[in-house]
PDB file of C-alpha atoms in Angstrom:
ATOM      1  CA  SER Y 196      -6.060   5.552  30.547  1.00  0.00           C
ATOM      2  CA  TRP Y 197      -5.047   2.904  28.108  1.00  0.00           C
ATOM      3  CA  GLY Y 198      -7.102   0.281  26.135  1.00  0.00           C
ATOM      4  CA  LYS Y 199      -6.870  -2.259  23.447  1.00  0.00           C
ATOM      5  CA  VAL Y 200      -9.876  -3.459  21.266  1.00  0.00           C
ATOM      6  CA  GLY Y 201     -10.474  -5.632  18.254  1.00  0.00           C
ATOM      7  CA  ASN Y 202     -12.792  -4.624  15.547  1.00  0.00           C
ATOM      8  CA  GLN Y 203     -14.484  -6.968  13.071  1.00  0.00           C
ATOM      9  CA  ASP Y 204     -16.500  -4.056  11.466  1.00  0.00           C
ATOM     10  CA  GLY Y 205     -13.780  -3.509   8.918  1.00  0.00           C
ATOM     11  CA  LEU Y 206     -14.661  -6.860   7.515  1.00  0.00           C
ATOM     12  CA  PRO Y 207     -16.776  -6.366   4.355  1.00  0.00           C
ATOM     13  CA  GLY Y 208     -18.531  -9.771   4.599  1.00  0.00           C
ATOM     14  CA  ASN Y 209     -18.627 -13.075   6.411  1.00  0.00           C
ATOM     15  CA  TYR Y 210     -16.433 -16.158   5.814  1.00  0.00           C
ATOM     16  CA  LEU Y 211     -13.458 -14.174   4.275  1.00  0.00           C
ATOM     17  CA  ALA Y 212     -10.946 -16.692   5.734  1.00  0.00           C
ATOM     18  CA  TYR Y 213     -12.409 -19.189   3.255  1.00  0.00           C
ATOM     19  CA  GLY Y 214     -12.443 -19.264  -0.544  1.00  0.00           C
ATOM     20  CA  LEU Y 215     -16.049 -19.006  -1.671  1.00  0.00           C
ATOM     21  CA  THR Y 216     -17.522 -20.396  -4.756  1.00  0.00           C
ATOM     22  CA  THR Y 217     -20.513 -19.447  -6.890  1.00  0.00           C
ATOM     23  CA  TYR Y 218     -22.820 -22.100  -8.294  1.00  0.00           C
ATOM     24  CA  THR Y 219     -24.742 -21.389 -11.505  1.00  0.00           C
ATOM     25  CA  ARG Y 220     -27.498 -23.646 -12.576  1.00  0.00           C
ATOM     26  CA  ASP Y 221     -28.147 -23.135 -16.270  1.00  0.00           C
ATOM     27  CA  THR Y 222     -30.440 -25.254 -18.272  1.00  0.00           C
ATOM     28  CA  PRO Y 223     -28.188 -27.314 -20.618  1.00  0.00           C
ATOM     29  CA  SER Y 224     -28.714 -26.228 -24.194  1.00  0.00           C
ATOM     30  CA  SER Y 225     -26.135 -28.848 -25.381  1.00  0.00           C
ATOM     31  CA  PRO Y 226     -24.158 -31.703 -23.848  1.00  0.00           C
ATOM     32  CA  LEU Y 227     -21.236 -29.354 -23.330  1.00  0.00           C
ATOM     33  CA  ASN Y 228     -22.792 -26.747 -20.952  1.00  0.00           C
ATOM     34  CA  GLY Y 229     -24.830 -26.877 -17.824  1.00  0.00           C
ATOM     35  CA  PRO Y 230     -24.346 -26.247 -14.136  1.00  0.00           C
ATOM     36  CA  THR Y 231     -21.022 -24.587 -13.248  1.00  0.00           C
ATOM     37  CA  VAL Y 232     -19.001 -23.867 -10.219  1.00  0.00           C
ATOM     38  CA  SER Y 233     -16.553 -20.973 -10.117  1.00  0.00           C
ATOM     39  CA  GLN Y 234     -14.375 -19.393  -7.450  1.00  0.00           C
ATOM     40  CA  SER Y 235     -15.788 -16.018  -6.382  1.00  0.00           C
ATOM     41  CA  THR Y 236     -13.312 -15.130  -3.546  1.00  0.00           C
ATOM     42  CA  ILE Y 237      -9.797 -16.236  -2.424  1.00  0.00           C
ATOM     43  CA  GLY Y 238      -9.754 -17.143   1.153  1.00  0.00           C
ATOM     44  CA  ASN Y 239      -7.233 -15.746   3.683  1.00  0.00           C
ATOM     45  CA  PRO Y 240      -6.841 -18.062   6.631  1.00  0.00           C
ATOM     46  CA  ASP Y 241      -4.458 -15.547   8.315  1.00  0.00           C
ATOM     47  CA  LEU Y 242      -7.205 -12.786   8.308  1.00  0.00           C
ATOM     48  CA  THR Y 243      -7.702 -11.246  11.821  1.00  0.00           C
ATOM     49  CA  TRP Y 244      -9.614  -8.437  13.431  1.00  0.00           C
ATOM     50  CA  GLU Y 245      -8.199  -4.994  13.342  1.00  0.00           C
ATOM     51  CA  LEU Y 246      -6.467  -4.109  16.627  1.00  0.00           C
ATOM     52  CA  THR Y 247      -6.646  -0.561  18.187  1.00  0.00           C
ATOM     53  CA  ASN Y 248      -4.475   0.649  21.025  1.00  0.00           C
ATOM     54  CA  GLN Y 249      -5.532   3.950  22.526  1.00  0.00           C
ATOM     55  CA  THR Y 250      -3.921   6.061  25.190  1.00  0.00           C
ATOM     56  CA  ASN Y 251      -5.660   9.067  26.841  1.00  0.00           C
ATOM     57  CA  ILE Y 252      -4.434  11.616  29.311  1.00  0.00           C
ATOM     58  CA  GLY Y 253      -6.652  14.363  30.834  1.00  0.00           C
ATOM     59  CA  LEU Y 254      -6.539  17.285  33.176  1.00  0.00           C
ATOM     60  CA  ASP Y 255      -9.443  18.996  35.003  1.00  0.00           C
ATOM     61  CA  ILE Y 256      -9.052  22.302  36.812  1.00  0.00           C
ATOM     62  CA  SER Y 257     -11.773  24.187  38.770  1.00  0.00           C
ATOM     63  CA  VAL Y 258     -11.414  27.525  40.464  1.00  0.00           C
ATOM     64  CA  LEU Y 259     -13.707  29.903  42.317  1.00  0.00           C
ATOM     65  CA  LYS Y 260     -15.813  27.179  43.836  1.00  0.00           C
ATOM     66  CA  ALA Y 261     -16.067  25.437  40.469  1.00  0.00           C
ATOM     67  CA  ARG Y 262     -17.461  28.508  38.704  1.00  0.00           C
ATOM     68  CA  ILE Y 263     -14.646  28.167  36.102  1.00  0.00           C
ATOM     69  CA  THR Y 264     -13.668  24.725  34.934  1.00  0.00           C
ATOM     70  CA  LEU Y 265     -11.003  23.810  32.348  1.00  0.00           C
ATOM     71  CA  ARG Y 266     -10.779  20.352  30.956  1.00  0.00           C
ATOM     72  CA  ALA Y 267      -7.891  19.320  28.665  1.00  0.00           C
ATOM     73  CA  ASP Y 268      -7.545  15.865  26.991  1.00  0.00           C
ATOM     74  CA  ALA Y 269      -4.995  14.350  24.683  1.00  0.00           C
ATOM     75  CA  TYR Y 270      -5.094  10.976  23.032  1.00  0.00           C
ATOM     76  CA  ILE Y 271      -3.247   8.820  20.538  1.00  0.00           C
ATOM     77  CA  LYS Y 272      -5.067   5.961  18.789  1.00  0.00           C
ATOM     78  CA  LYS Y 273      -3.099   3.384  16.676  1.00  0.00           C
ATOM     79  CA  THR Y 274      -4.883   0.832  14.575  1.00  0.00           C
ATOM     80  CA  ASN Y 275      -2.899  -2.257  13.379  1.00  0.00           C
ATOM     81  CA  ASN Y 276      -3.904  -5.054  11.030  1.00  0.00           C
ATOM     82  CA  LEU Y 277      -6.021  -2.693   8.965  1.00  0.00           C
ATOM     83  CA  ILE Y 278      -8.421  -4.669   6.940  1.00  0.00           C
ATOM     84  CA  LEU Y 279      -7.771  -3.828   3.184  1.00  0.00           C
ATOM     85  CA  ASP Y 280      -8.883  -5.175  -0.162  1.00  0.00           C
ATOM     86  CA  VAL Y 281      -5.711  -5.830  -2.090  1.00  0.00           C
ATOM     87  CA  ASP Y 282      -5.629  -6.131  -5.916  1.00  0.00           C
ATOM     88  CA  LEU Y 283      -4.100  -9.290  -7.338  1.00  0.00           C
ATOM     89  CA  PRO Y 284      -2.347  -9.564 -10.687  1.00  0.00           C
ATOM     90  CA  SER Y 285      -4.625 -10.613 -13.620  1.00  0.00           C
ATOM     91  CA  SER Y 286      -2.677 -13.846 -13.984  1.00  0.00           C
ATOM     92  CA  VAL Y 287      -4.498 -15.074 -10.876  1.00  0.00           C
ATOM     93  CA  GLY Y 288      -7.671 -15.529 -12.886  1.00  0.00           C
ATOM     94  CA  GLU Y 289     -11.315 -14.478 -12.361  1.00  0.00           C
ATOM     95  CA  VAL Y 290     -10.773 -13.252  -8.754  1.00  0.00           C
ATOM     96  CA  SER Y 291      -9.186  -9.798  -8.838  1.00  0.00           C
ATOM     97  CA  ASN Y 292      -8.572  -9.096  -5.159  1.00  0.00           C
ATOM     98  CA  ILE Y 293      -8.186 -10.568  -1.731  1.00  0.00           C
ATOM     99  CA  ILE Y 294      -9.141  -9.280   1.787  1.00  0.00           C
ATOM    100  CA  THR Y 295      -6.080  -9.093   4.038  1.00  0.00           C
ATOM    101  CA  ASN Y 296      -4.531  -7.362   7.104  1.00  0.00           C
ATOM    102  CA  GLY Y 297      -2.212  -4.844   5.496  1.00  0.00           C
ATOM    103  CA  GLY Y 298      -1.904  -1.457   7.118  1.00  0.00           C
ATOM    104  CA  LYS Y 299      -1.677   0.831  10.139  1.00  0.00           C
ATOM    105  CA  ILE Y 300      -3.398   4.116  10.877  1.00  0.00           C
ATOM    106  CA  GLU Y 301      -2.664   6.597  13.571  1.00  0.00           C
ATOM    107  CA  ASN Y 302      -4.990   9.288  15.104  1.00  0.00           C
ATOM    108  CA  LYS Y 303      -3.767  11.990  17.471  1.00  0.00           C
ATOM    109  CA  GLY Y 304      -5.846  14.661  19.060  1.00  0.00           C
ATOM    110  CA  LEU Y 305      -6.331  17.378  21.661  1.00  0.00           C
ATOM    111  CA  GLU Y 306      -9.648  18.478  23.131  1.00  0.00           C
ATOM    112  CA  PHE Y 307     -10.249  21.599  25.506  1.00  0.00           C
ATOM    113  CA  THR Y 308     -13.481  22.608  27.187  1.00  0.00           C
ATOM    114  CA  LEU Y 309     -13.978  25.830  29.281  1.00  0.00           C
ATOM    115  CA  SER Y 310     -17.114  25.942  31.431  1.00  0.00           C
ATOM    116  CA  THR Y 311     -18.207  28.944  33.330  1.00  0.00           C
ATOM    117  CA  VAL Y 312     -21.078  29.708  35.735  1.00  0.00           C
ATOM    118  CA  ASN Y 313     -21.787  33.358  34.867  1.00  0.00           C
ATOM    119  CA  PHE Y 314     -24.901  34.007  36.920  1.00  0.00           C
ATOM    120  CA  GLU Y 315     -26.860  32.087  39.524  1.00  0.00           C
ATOM    121  CA  ARG Y 316     -30.036  33.699  40.972  1.00  0.00           C
ATOM    122  CA  ASP Y 317     -33.703  33.403  39.821  1.00  0.00           C
ATOM    123  CA  VAL Y 318     -32.127  32.815  36.270  1.00  0.00           C
ATOM    124  CA  ASN Y 319     -29.097  30.652  35.769  1.00  0.00           C
ATOM    125  CA  TRP Y 320     -26.576  31.347  33.031  1.00  0.00           C
ATOM    126  CA  SER Y 321     -23.616  29.109  32.237  1.00  0.00           C
ATOM    127  CA  THR Y 322     -21.471  28.890  29.187  1.00  0.00           C
ATOM    128  CA  ASP Y 323     -19.464  26.080  27.653  1.00  0.00           C
ATOM    129  CA  PHE Y 324     -16.763  26.462  25.025  1.00  0.00           C
ATOM    130  CA  ASN Y 325     -15.245  23.356  23.300  1.00  0.00           C
ATOM    131  CA  ILE Y 326     -12.551  23.034  20.675  1.00  0.00           C
ATOM    132  CA  SER Y 327     -10.812  19.882  19.463  1.00  0.00           C
ATOM    133  CA  PHE Y 328      -8.145  18.979  17.006  1.00  0.00           C
ATOM    134  CA  ASN Y 329      -7.638  15.609  15.310  1.00  0.00           C
ATOM    135  CA  ARG Y 330      -4.870  14.611  12.980  1.00  0.00           C
ATOM    136  CA  ASN Y 331      -4.758  11.206  11.340  1.00  0.00           C
ATOM    137  CA  LYS Y 332      -2.425   9.616   8.861  1.00  0.00           C
ATOM    138  CA  VAL Y 333      -1.704   6.204   7.136  1.00  0.00           C
ATOM    139  CA  VAL Y 334       1.399   4.927   8.730  1.00  0.00           C
ATOM    140  CA  ASP Y 335       1.744   1.726   6.631  1.00  0.00           C
ATOM    141  CA  LEU Y 336       0.296  -0.046   3.774  1.00  0.00           C
ATOM    142  CA  THR Y 337       1.949  -3.526   3.591  1.00  0.00           C
ATOM    143  CA  TYR Y 338       0.950  -4.661   0.079  1.00  0.00           C
ATOM    144  CA  THR Y 339       0.642  -1.501  -1.922  1.00  0.00           C
ATOM    145  CA  PRO Y 340       1.952   2.108  -1.609  1.00  0.00           C
ATOM    146  CA  THR Y 341      -1.518   3.559  -2.549  1.00  0.00           C
ATOM    147  CA  ALA Y 342      -5.108   2.452  -2.411  1.00  0.00           C
ATOM    148  CA  TYR Y 343      -8.141   4.150  -4.072  1.00  0.00           C
ATOM    149  CA  PHE Y 344     -11.686   4.283  -2.739  1.00  0.00           C
ATOM    150  CA  GLY Y 345     -15.034   5.889  -3.327  1.00  0.00           C
ATOM    151  CA  PRO Y 346     -16.204   5.835  -6.969  1.00  0.00           C
ATOM    152  CA  ILE Y 347     -18.359   8.656  -8.294  1.00  0.00           C
ATOM    153  CA  TYR Y 348     -21.559   7.018  -9.499  1.00  0.00           C
ATOM    154  CA  SER Y 349     -21.906   9.176 -12.538  1.00  0.00           C
ATOM    155  CA  ASN Y 350     -18.685   7.995 -14.130  1.00  0.00           C
ATOM    156  CA  ASN Y 351     -17.462   5.208 -11.750  1.00  0.00           C
ATOM    157  CA  THR Y 352     -14.127   7.020 -11.040  1.00  0.00           C
ATOM    158  CA  ASN Y 353     -12.203   6.573  -7.839  1.00  0.00           C
ATOM    159  CA  VAL Y 354     -12.018   9.955  -5.939  1.00  0.00           C
ATOM    160  CA  SER Y 355     -10.300   9.203  -2.654  1.00  0.00           C
ATOM    161  CA  ILE Y 356      -6.735   8.191  -2.194  1.00  0.00           C
ATOM    162  CA  PHE Y 357      -5.306   6.313   0.761  1.00  0.00           C
ATOM    163  CA  THR Y 358      -1.403   6.531   0.763  1.00  0.00           C
ATOM    164  CA  VAL Y 359       1.398   6.333   3.354  1.00  0.00           C
ATOM    165  CA  GLY Y 360       2.149   9.549   5.201  1.00  0.00           C
ATOM    166  CA  GLN Y 361      -1.055  11.245   4.217  1.00  0.00           C
ATOM    167  CA  PRO Y 362      -4.325  11.797   6.112  1.00  0.00           C
ATOM    168  CA  LEU Y 363      -7.400   9.627   5.549  1.00  0.00           C
ATOM    169  CA  GLY Y 364     -10.073  10.863   3.162  1.00  0.00           C
ATOM    170  CA  LEU Y 365      -7.871  12.738   0.750  1.00  0.00           C
ATOM    171  CA  PHE Y 366      -9.674  13.409  -2.541  1.00  0.00           C
ATOM    172  CA  TYR Y 367      -7.710  13.604  -5.792  1.00  0.00           C
ATOM    173  CA  GLY Y 368      -8.354  14.207  -9.400  1.00  0.00           C
ATOM    174  CA  TYR Y 369      -7.461  16.540 -12.316  1.00  0.00           C
ATOM    175  CA  VAL Y 370      -6.730  20.220 -11.589  1.00  0.00           C
ATOM    176  CA  ALA Y 371      -9.140  22.303 -13.621  1.00  0.00           C
ATOM    177  CA  ASP Y 372      -9.958  25.959 -14.058  1.00  0.00           C
TER     178      ASP Y 372
END
């Protein structure tokens, strides 16, 4: 089988294609201050959904009147237009990042299931064994070679690294004894 699907769930909010502003309504304490409008996000009119292509192949084999069944499945799943938060240079101003499509991820996997009917009389006994393997990696990060995620709340330090050629969810930090 083969399929292609778009995903908007990677979007961390609504209206990201538009630059949003924040309005602050302060009571003027002097003629020089009062209500203000400031830019809170930079819009990205080129922002699109993530796109995932997935290919699956499977094989089912039954013997001994279906008392023993083996199922084997393999898949490859490629996600393009990964939605990422890209840091901007400090010269841009108050806004420090922009949401953009800037990466690719690949997942590959195998899954095996062995089912047996061991006993069928007044009491039935069947057994299922399942094992699966999944490997994923970051294939491309368009705007940056590395991205960091997941602050620890006690010290607000990023603990997860997202880098080309490596799997998702890698933790990094200082080596300590």
